[in-house]
Tab-separated table of C-alpha atoms and ligand atoms in Angstrom:
chain	number	residue	atom	x	y	z
A	1	MET	CA	45.847	30.692	1.477
A	2	THR	CA	43.067	30.839	-1.086
A	3	ILE	CA	40.492	28.077	-1.033
A	4	LEU	CA	40.882	25.651	-3.933
A	5	ASP	CA	37.460	24.097	-4.383
A	6	PHE	CA	37.373	20.836	-6.326
A	7	ARG	CA	34.137	19.514	-4.828
A	8	SER	CA	32.168	19.923	-8.046
A	9	ASP	CA	31.915	21.993	-11.219
A	10	THR	CA	28.729	23.393	-9.660
A	11	VAL	CA	30.737	25.716	-7.365
A	12	THR	CA	31.706	28.335	-9.982
A	13	ARG	CA	30.654	31.947	-9.534
A	14	PRO	CA	29.348	33.955	-12.484
A	15	THR	CA	32.089	35.886	-14.317
A	16	PRO	CA	31.818	39.703	-14.635
A	17	ALA	CA	30.680	39.287	-18.278
A	18	MET	CA	28.007	36.797	-17.241
A	19	ARG	CA	26.807	39.131	-14.475
A	20	GLU	CA	26.578	41.945	-17.001
A	21	ALA	CA	24.483	39.767	-19.322
A	22	MET	CA	22.238	38.882	-16.374
A	23	ALA	CA	21.806	42.472	-15.245
A	24	GLY	CA	20.810	43.663	-18.705
A	25	ALA	CA	18.349	40.863	-19.485
A	26	GLU	CA	14.836	41.673	-20.654
A	27	VAL	CA	12.289	39.832	-18.530
A	28	GLY	CA	8.581	38.949	-18.395
A	29	ASP	CA	6.321	36.384	-16.751
A	30	ASP	CA	7.474	33.019	-18.045
A	31	VAL	CA	4.331	31.222	-16.860
A	32	TYR	CA	2.589	33.326	-19.540
A	33	PHE	CA	5.453	32.471	-21.970
A	34	GLU	CA	6.308	36.196	-21.823
A	35	ASP	CA	9.945	36.158	-20.777
A	36	PRO	CA	11.816	36.956	-24.004
A	37	THR	CA	15.179	35.863	-22.599
A	38	VAL	CA	13.848	32.496	-21.444
A	39	ASN	CA	12.281	32.054	-24.880
A	40	ARG	CA	15.636	32.892	-26.484
A	41	LEU	CA	17.486	30.398	-24.276
A	42	GLN	CA	14.962	27.668	-25.071
A	43	ALA	CA	15.220	28.319	-28.824
A	44	LEU	CA	19.018	28.308	-28.655
A	45	ALA	CA	19.105	25.060	-26.661
A	46	ALA	CA	16.622	23.311	-28.974
A	47	ASP	CA	18.694	24.410	-31.953
A	48	ARG	CA	22.009	23.228	-30.453
A	49	LEU	CA	20.496	19.846	-29.623
A	50	GLY	CA	18.643	19.464	-32.915
A	51	LYS	CA	15.270	19.103	-31.176
A	52	GLU	CA	11.956	20.839	-31.878
A	53	ALA	CA	11.497	22.424	-28.482
A	54	ALA	CA	13.100	23.061	-25.085
A	55	LEU	CA	12.105	24.020	-21.556
A	56	PHE	CA	14.158	25.849	-18.919
A	57	VAL	CA	14.036	24.048	-15.562
A	58	PRO	CA	15.590	25.008	-12.221
A	59	SER	CA	17.863	21.959	-11.892
A	60	GLY	CA	19.191	18.815	-13.520
A	61	THR	CA	17.266	16.784	-10.990
A	62	MET	CA	13.969	18.357	-11.994
A	63	GLY	CA	14.911	17.948	-15.657
A	64	ASN	CA	15.463	14.219	-15.242
A	65	GLN	CA	12.368	13.724	-13.133
A	66	VAL	CA	9.953	15.550	-15.424
A	67	CYS	CA	11.252	13.447	-18.319
A	68	ILE	CA	10.956	10.146	-16.464
A	69	ARG	CA	7.416	11.094	-15.474
A	70	THR	CA	6.565	12.062	-19.036
A	71	LEU	CA	7.940	8.904	-20.657
A	72	THR	CA	6.569	6.265	-18.250
A	73	ARG	CA	3.496	5.123	-16.346
A	74	PRO	CA	3.379	4.113	-12.669
A	75	GLY	CA	4.620	0.538	-12.201
A	76	ASP	CA	6.971	0.620	-15.198
A	77	VAL	CA	10.632	-0.357	-15.020
A	78	VAL	CA	13.299	2.139	-16.101
A	79	MET	CA	16.771	0.859	-17.048
A	80	ALA	CA	19.812	2.844	-15.976
A	81	GLY	CA	23.553	2.264	-15.607
A	82	GLN	CA	25.050	1.512	-12.212
A	83	GLY	CA	25.658	4.581	-10.072
A	84	ALA	CA	23.237	6.661	-12.169
A	85	HIS	CA	22.367	10.086	-10.776
A	86	VAL	CA	18.654	9.338	-11.295
A	87	LEU	CA	19.041	6.389	-8.949
A	88	LEU	CA	21.509	7.591	-6.311
A	89	TYR	CA	21.129	11.319	-5.918
A	90	GLU	CA	17.549	12.374	-6.679
A	91	GLN	CA	15.767	11.499	-3.439
A	92	GLY	CA	14.114	8.462	-5.001
A	93	GLY	CA	12.254	10.867	-7.279
A	94	ALA	CA	11.588	8.246	-9.951
A	95	ALA	CA	9.706	6.159	-7.376
A	96	ALA	CA	8.172	9.073	-5.499
A	97	LEU	CA	7.098	11.231	-8.441
A	98	ALA	CA	6.658	8.840	-11.382
A	99	GLY	CA	5.935	5.636	-9.437
A	100	VAL	CA	8.495	3.665	-11.430
A	101	GLN	CA	11.228	1.229	-10.455
A	102	ILE	CA	14.812	1.657	-11.616
A	103	GLU	CA	16.751	-1.453	-12.585
A	104	THR	CA	20.490	-1.069	-13.111
A	105	ILE	CA	22.100	-2.813	-16.051
A	106	GLY	CA	25.722	-3.285	-17.171
A	107	THR	CA	28.719	-2.718	-14.929
A	108	GLY	CA	30.522	0.434	-13.872
A	109	GLY	CA	27.900	2.876	-15.198
A	110	LEU	CA	28.102	2.114	-18.896
A	111	PHE	CA	26.131	-0.655	-20.599
A	112	ASP	CA	25.438	-1.961	-24.080
A	113	ALA	CA	22.577	-3.106	-26.311
A	114	ARG	CA	22.882	-6.709	-25.075
A	115	ASP	CA	22.366	-5.529	-21.492
A	116	VAL	CA	19.178	-3.769	-22.593
A	117	ALA	CA	17.924	-6.780	-24.579
A	118	SER	CA	18.478	-9.181	-21.699
A	119	ALA	CA	16.716	-6.900	-19.190
A	120	VAL	CA	13.556	-6.429	-21.298
A	121	HIS	CA	10.595	-8.046	-19.601
A	122	PRO	CA	8.220	-10.348	-21.465
A	123	ASP	CA	4.870	-8.777	-22.324
A	124	GLU	CA	3.099	-10.976	-19.825
A	125	GLN	CA	0.896	-10.404	-16.775
A	126	HIS	CA	3.569	-11.257	-14.154
A	127	TYR	CA	6.045	-8.642	-15.283
A	128	SER	CA	6.054	-4.884	-15.086
A	129	PRO	CA	6.525	-3.154	-18.444
A	130	THR	CA	10.113	-2.097	-19.253
A	131	THR	CA	9.444	1.196	-20.992
A	132	LEU	CA	12.407	3.562	-20.653
A	133	VAL	CA	16.203	3.483	-20.914
A	134	THR	CA	18.165	6.345	-19.365
A	135	VAL	CA	21.765	7.051	-20.315
A	136	GLU	CA	24.058	9.389	-18.348
A	137	ASN	CA	26.682	11.107	-20.488
A	138	THR	CA	29.197	11.943	-19.241
A	139	HIS	CA	28.813	9.398	-16.463
A	140	ASN	CA	29.569	10.977	-13.127
A	141	THR	CA	30.273	8.175	-10.656
A	142	SER	CA	32.371	6.182	-13.112
A	143	GLY	CA	34.736	9.164	-13.305
A	144	GLY	CA	33.182	11.514	-15.873
A	145	ARG	CA	33.392	8.814	-18.529
A	146	ILE	CA	32.050	9.286	-22.043
A	147	PHE	CA	29.383	6.844	-23.172
A	148	PRO	CA	30.555	5.759	-26.669
A	149	LEU	CA	28.276	7.079	-29.434
A	150	GLU	CA	28.133	3.742	-31.304
A	151	SER	CA	27.104	2.051	-28.100
A	152	ILE	CA	24.307	4.599	-27.568
A	153	GLN	CA	23.112	4.107	-31.142
A	154	ALA	CA	22.993	0.323	-30.706
A	155	ILE	CA	21.189	0.726	-27.358
A	156	ALA	CA	18.635	2.998	-29.026
A	157	ALA	CA	18.031	0.514	-31.865
A	158	THR	CA	17.407	-2.295	-29.364
A	159	ALA	CA	15.236	-0.104	-27.153
A	160	ARG	CA	13.101	0.935	-30.150
A	161	GLU	CA	12.679	-2.706	-31.230
A	162	HIS	CA	11.119	-3.282	-27.838
A	163	GLY	CA	8.980	-0.140	-27.957
A	164	MET	CA	10.984	1.624	-25.252
A	165	ALA	CA	11.631	5.360	-24.938
A	166	LEU	CA	15.073	6.897	-24.274
A	167	HIS	CA	16.137	9.732	-21.988
A	168	LEU	CA	19.602	11.270	-21.785
A	169	ASP	CA	20.836	12.718	-18.496
A	170	GLY	CA	23.296	15.015	-20.223
A	171	ALA	CA	24.105	17.104	-17.158
A	172	ARG	CA	27.631	17.284	-18.626
A	173	LEU	CA	26.757	16.648	-22.275
A	174	PHE	CA	28.943	19.545	-23.454
A	175	ASN	CA	31.977	17.957	-21.779
A	176	ALA	CA	31.362	14.945	-24.035
A	177	VAL	CA	30.922	17.277	-27.031
A	178	VAL	CA	34.227	19.039	-26.430
A	179	ALA	CA	36.165	15.875	-25.559
A	180	THR	CA	35.021	13.990	-28.687
A	181	GLY	CA	34.210	16.624	-31.321
A	182	VAL	CA	30.798	14.917	-31.758
A	183	SER	CA	28.112	17.636	-31.867
A	184	ALA	CA	25.421	17.998	-29.204
A	185	SER	CA	22.771	17.232	-31.817
A	186	GLU	CA	24.463	13.953	-32.794
A	187	TRP	CA	24.648	12.923	-29.140
A	188	ALA	CA	21.004	13.928	-28.643
A	189	ALA	CA	19.567	12.343	-31.811
A	190	PRO	CA	18.767	8.854	-30.420
A	191	PHE	CA	16.830	10.246	-27.436
A	192	ASP	CA	13.218	11.331	-26.917
A	193	THR	CA	14.249	13.749	-24.191
A	194	VAL	CA	17.585	15.220	-23.153
A	195	THR	CA	18.443	17.230	-20.054
A	196	PHE	CA	21.628	19.262	-19.969
A	197	CYS	CA	22.860	21.507	-17.166
A	198	LEU	CA	23.931	25.125	-17.450
A	199	SER	CA	25.111	25.077	-13.836
A	200	LYS	CA	27.925	22.489	-14.125
A	201	GLY	CA	30.965	23.030	-16.346
A	202	LEU	CA	29.144	25.742	-18.314
A	203	ALA	CA	29.362	27.799	-15.121
A	204	ALA	CA	25.946	29.446	-14.944
A	205	PRO	CA	24.593	29.937	-11.406
A	206	VAL	CA	21.484	27.837	-11.905
A	207	GLY	CA	19.389	25.961	-14.413
A	208	SER	CA	19.092	23.119	-16.862
A	209	VAL	CA	17.267	22.711	-20.151
A	210	VAL	CA	15.109	19.797	-21.287
A	211	CYS	CA	14.963	19.290	-25.050
A	212	GLY	CA	12.728	17.066	-27.188
A	213	ALA	CA	9.862	16.951	-29.650
A	214	LYS	CA	7.114	19.593	-29.195
A	215	GLU	CA	4.627	17.037	-27.974
A	216	GLN	CA	7.008	15.723	-25.292
A	217	ILE	CA	8.015	19.196	-24.155
A	218	HIS	CA	4.335	20.104	-23.790
A	219	ARG	CA	3.962	17.183	-21.371
A	220	VAL	CA	7.280	17.985	-19.662
A	221	HIS	CA	5.964	21.524	-19.136
A	222	ARG	CA	2.926	20.177	-17.271
A	223	ALA	CA	5.190	17.968	-15.128
A	224	ARG	CA	7.378	20.990	-14.321
A	225	LYS	CA	4.274	22.886	-13.181
A	226	LEU	CA	3.203	19.926	-11.056
A	227	LEU	CA	6.568	19.981	-9.281
A	228	GLY	CA	6.293	23.711	-8.601
A	229	GLY	CA	8.852	24.591	-11.236
A	230	GLY	CA	6.840	27.285	-13.032
A	231	MET	CA	9.007	30.398	-12.928
A	232	ARG	CA	8.235	34.067	-13.457
A	233	GLN	CA	10.737	36.825	-14.386
A	234	VAL	CA	13.720	34.493	-14.701
A	235	GLY	CA	15.224	36.118	-17.776
A	236	GLY	CA	18.279	37.116	-15.718
A	237	LEU	CA	19.042	33.450	-15.094
A	238	ALA	CA	18.262	32.514	-18.681
A	239	ALA	CA	20.695	35.238	-19.797
A	240	ALA	CA	23.405	33.529	-17.749
A	241	GLY	CA	22.526	30.306	-19.575
A	242	ILE	CA	22.739	31.957	-22.982
A	243	HIS	CA	26.081	33.489	-22.043
A	244	ALA	CA	27.287	30.050	-20.879
A	245	LEU	CA	26.286	28.385	-24.157
A	246	GLU	CA	27.875	31.137	-26.211
A	247	HIS	CA	31.123	31.579	-24.238
A	248	HIS	CA	31.820	28.600	-21.998
A	249	VAL	CA	31.604	25.528	-24.198
A	250	GLU	CA	35.010	25.451	-25.934
A	251	ARG	CA	36.796	26.329	-22.694
A	252	LEU	CA	35.743	22.968	-21.203
A	253	ALA	CA	38.882	21.676	-22.971
A	254	ASP	CA	40.916	23.578	-20.327
A	255	ASP	CA	39.095	21.700	-17.571
A	256	HIS	CA	39.845	18.389	-19.280
A	257	ARG	CA	43.534	19.269	-19.630
A	258	ASN	CA	43.656	20.337	-15.978
A	259	ALA	CA	42.008	17.080	-14.875
A	260	LYS	CA	44.652	15.046	-16.738
A	261	ARG	CA	47.457	17.039	-15.128
A	262	LEU	CA	45.853	16.658	-11.709
A	263	ALA	CA	45.498	12.886	-12.170
A	264	ALA	CA	49.142	12.555	-13.210
A	265	GLY	CA	50.221	14.573	-10.159
A	266	LEU	CA	48.005	12.513	-7.839
A	267	ALA	CA	49.475	9.284	-9.210
A	268	ALA	CA	52.993	10.630	-8.594
A	269	LEU	CA	51.966	11.208	-4.962
A	270	GLY	CA	50.679	7.629	-4.631
A	271	LEU	CA	46.992	8.614	-4.625
A	272	GLU	CA	45.720	5.991	-7.121
A	273	PRO	CA	43.518	7.821	-9.661
A	274	GLN	CA	40.931	5.494	-11.217
A	275	GLY	CA	42.151	5.584	-14.812
A	276	GLU	CA	43.050	8.505	-17.070
A	277	PRO	CA	40.309	11.180	-16.870
A	278	GLU	CA	38.227	11.445	-20.039
A	279	THR	CA	36.677	14.790	-19.066
A	280	ASN	CA	36.747	17.001	-15.941
A	281	MET	CA	36.675	14.509	-13.067
A	282	VAL	CA	39.369	12.669	-11.181
A	283	TYR	CA	38.263	9.902	-8.870
A	284	PHE	CA	40.991	8.475	-6.657
A	285	ARG	CA	41.449	6.097	-3.760
A	286	ILE	CA	42.999	6.735	-0.400
A	287	GLU	CA	42.755	4.392	2.571
A	288	ASP	CA	42.855	7.049	5.321
A	289	THR	CA	39.610	8.843	4.418
A	290	ALA	CA	39.290	10.805	7.677
A	291	GLY	CA	42.955	11.832	7.739
A	292	PHE	CA	42.874	12.944	4.107
A	293	LEU	CA	39.757	15.025	4.691
A	294	ARG	CA	41.257	16.633	7.803
A	295	GLU	CA	44.632	17.443	6.231
A	296	THR	CA	43.215	18.767	2.950
A	297	ARG	CA	40.671	20.970	4.746
A	298	ALA	CA	43.464	22.301	6.986
A	299	ARG	CA	45.164	23.492	3.776
A	300	ASP	CA	42.005	25.046	2.268
A	301	LEU	CA	41.808	22.282	-0.306
A	302	TRP	CA	38.224	21.104	-0.761
A	303	ILE	CA	37.742	17.655	-2.283
A	304	ASN	CA	34.601	15.570	-1.749
A	305	PRO	CA	34.565	11.994	-0.489
A	306	MET	CA	32.128	10.034	-2.689
A	307	GLU	CA	32.176	6.578	-1.096
A	308	ALA	CA	34.415	4.691	1.332
A	309	HIS	CA	38.050	5.519	0.456
A	310	VAL	CA	37.095	7.195	-2.833
A	311	PHE	CA	37.378	10.953	-3.421
A	312	ARG	CA	36.389	13.041	-6.429
A	313	ALA	CA	38.175	16.175	-7.646
A	314	VAL	CA	36.355	18.125	-10.362
A	315	THR	CA	37.972	20.808	-12.514
A	316	HIS	CA	36.042	23.898	-13.631
A	317	LEU	CA	36.188	27.566	-14.603
A	318	ASP	CA	37.318	28.722	-11.153
A	319	VAL	CA	40.473	26.554	-11.039
A	320	ASP	CA	43.133	27.251	-13.651
A	321	ALA	CA	46.395	25.481	-14.531
A	322	ASP	CA	48.328	27.385	-11.811
A	323	ASP	CA	45.740	26.339	-9.244
A	324	ILE	CA	46.334	22.703	-10.210
A	325	GLU	CA	50.060	23.083	-9.461
A	326	ASP	CA	49.187	24.869	-6.212
A	327	ALA	CA	46.805	22.027	-5.282
A	328	LEU	CA	49.463	19.397	-6.028
A	329	GLY	CA	51.905	21.271	-3.769
A	330	ARG	CA	49.328	21.241	-0.954
A	331	LEU	CA	48.630	17.544	-1.604
A	332	ALA	CA	52.335	16.728	-1.299
A	333	GLU	CA	52.207	18.321	2.181
A	334	VAL	CA	49.025	16.362	2.990
A	335	MET	CA	50.686	13.097	2.051
A	336	SER	CA	53.763	13.791	4.161
A	337	ALA	CA	51.541	14.804	7.114
A	338	LEU	CA	49.660	11.485	6.757
A	339	ARG	CA	52.890	9.527	6.649
A	340	GLY	CA	53.678	11.223	9.986
B	1	TLP	N1	25.499	16.184	-9.610
B	1	TLP	C1	26.072	16.775	-8.434
B	1	TLP	C2	25.689	15.975	-7.201
B	1	TLP	O1	24.328	15.824	-7.151
B	1	TLP	C3	26.342	14.617	-7.142
B	1	TLP	C4	27.571	16.854	-8.630
B	1	TLP	O2	28.207	17.606	-7.863
B	1	TLP	O3	28.107	16.182	-9.519
B	1	TLP	N2	22.802	14.415	-13.439
B	1	TLP	C5	24.108	14.271	-13.147
B	1	TLP	C6	24.931	13.306	-13.922
B	1	TLP	C7	24.689	15.045	-12.133
B	1	TLP	O4	25.977	14.886	-11.838
B	1	TLP	C8	23.886	15.987	-11.438
B	1	TLP	C9	24.464	16.809	-10.315
B	1	TLP	C10	22.532	16.079	-11.776
B	1	TLP	C11	22.019	15.276	-12.785
B	1	TLP	C12	21.581	16.982	-11.036
B	1	TLP	O5	21.802	18.322	-11.248
B	1	TLP	P1	21.254	19.409	-10.180
B	1	TLP	O6	22.275	19.463	-9.094
B	1	TLP	O7	21.169	20.645	-10.993
B	1	TLP	O8	19.928	18.950	-9.709
């Protein structure tokens, strides 16, 4: 049986065409700004996002952290939605590296302008300054949900009234682009800094890009250096990123279609998906967590548990429509094994 790996969209392997692009890339020392392929990737990313400048970083985590550090001062409060990646899955980086506190607002990951307004601290000696709002789009732990554009625009207006900066964790921004038809630059416009990942649905082996105004990217660059993220002849990896942006954006629609089919199949098997998937993730509930993990693994079906009784299946380039039907067949067997 072949392994069907739904743990994340990070598990894809570079396609032959991507490997060819990587092998042929021109390279130079990027710390001296001399890697032409990195420079090309950065220019392409800045252009797609409608920002002045961009910086290639090794991961989405580093991208978020260099932006939080750039847009805040130690002691500040950063607002984020519940279950935000910057809060749950980055080793407490915001506290450890920027010295800030994260306060969650809203419910279920998304929030609105009123949530921001009511969380703003008075400009008074007892309170720490509330200086940054971070938005995650698509929002991972709420099921790959899309943060509505009007809501983001209203949040930005309120944040600006209070002198706050805005950062977008757009690890899966292009999933939102493809699902809505709203361009990356429209999604990015309200934000000072935006991180998007090449290594998720876009299927590059590594890397993220931070985009923003020249002045911010200059500061982000220093923060990247501080964290040991200065890279040398990484044009091969940048070439994978360019290939991903040029060839793997529109195909995200396949992943979204596959996620919907998977969710419908899971529901038919009694697996309780949490709502209709908006992009490439299907979160679902099952009471017997240990049994489900054991029986799926025994059938070479890899699906990650995310919290008690909740699993996440993510669709991506390495699982096609036939694989979804294959997975549903294996899941039917899993469910009958669990029923004994
Ligand atoms: N998410 C990973 C895990 O860390 C949970 C995944 O498999 O989904 N922002 C968001 C919204 C993310 O989902 C991730 C990765 C990141 C940032 C961090 O990206 P990397 O893994 O490149 O540091």
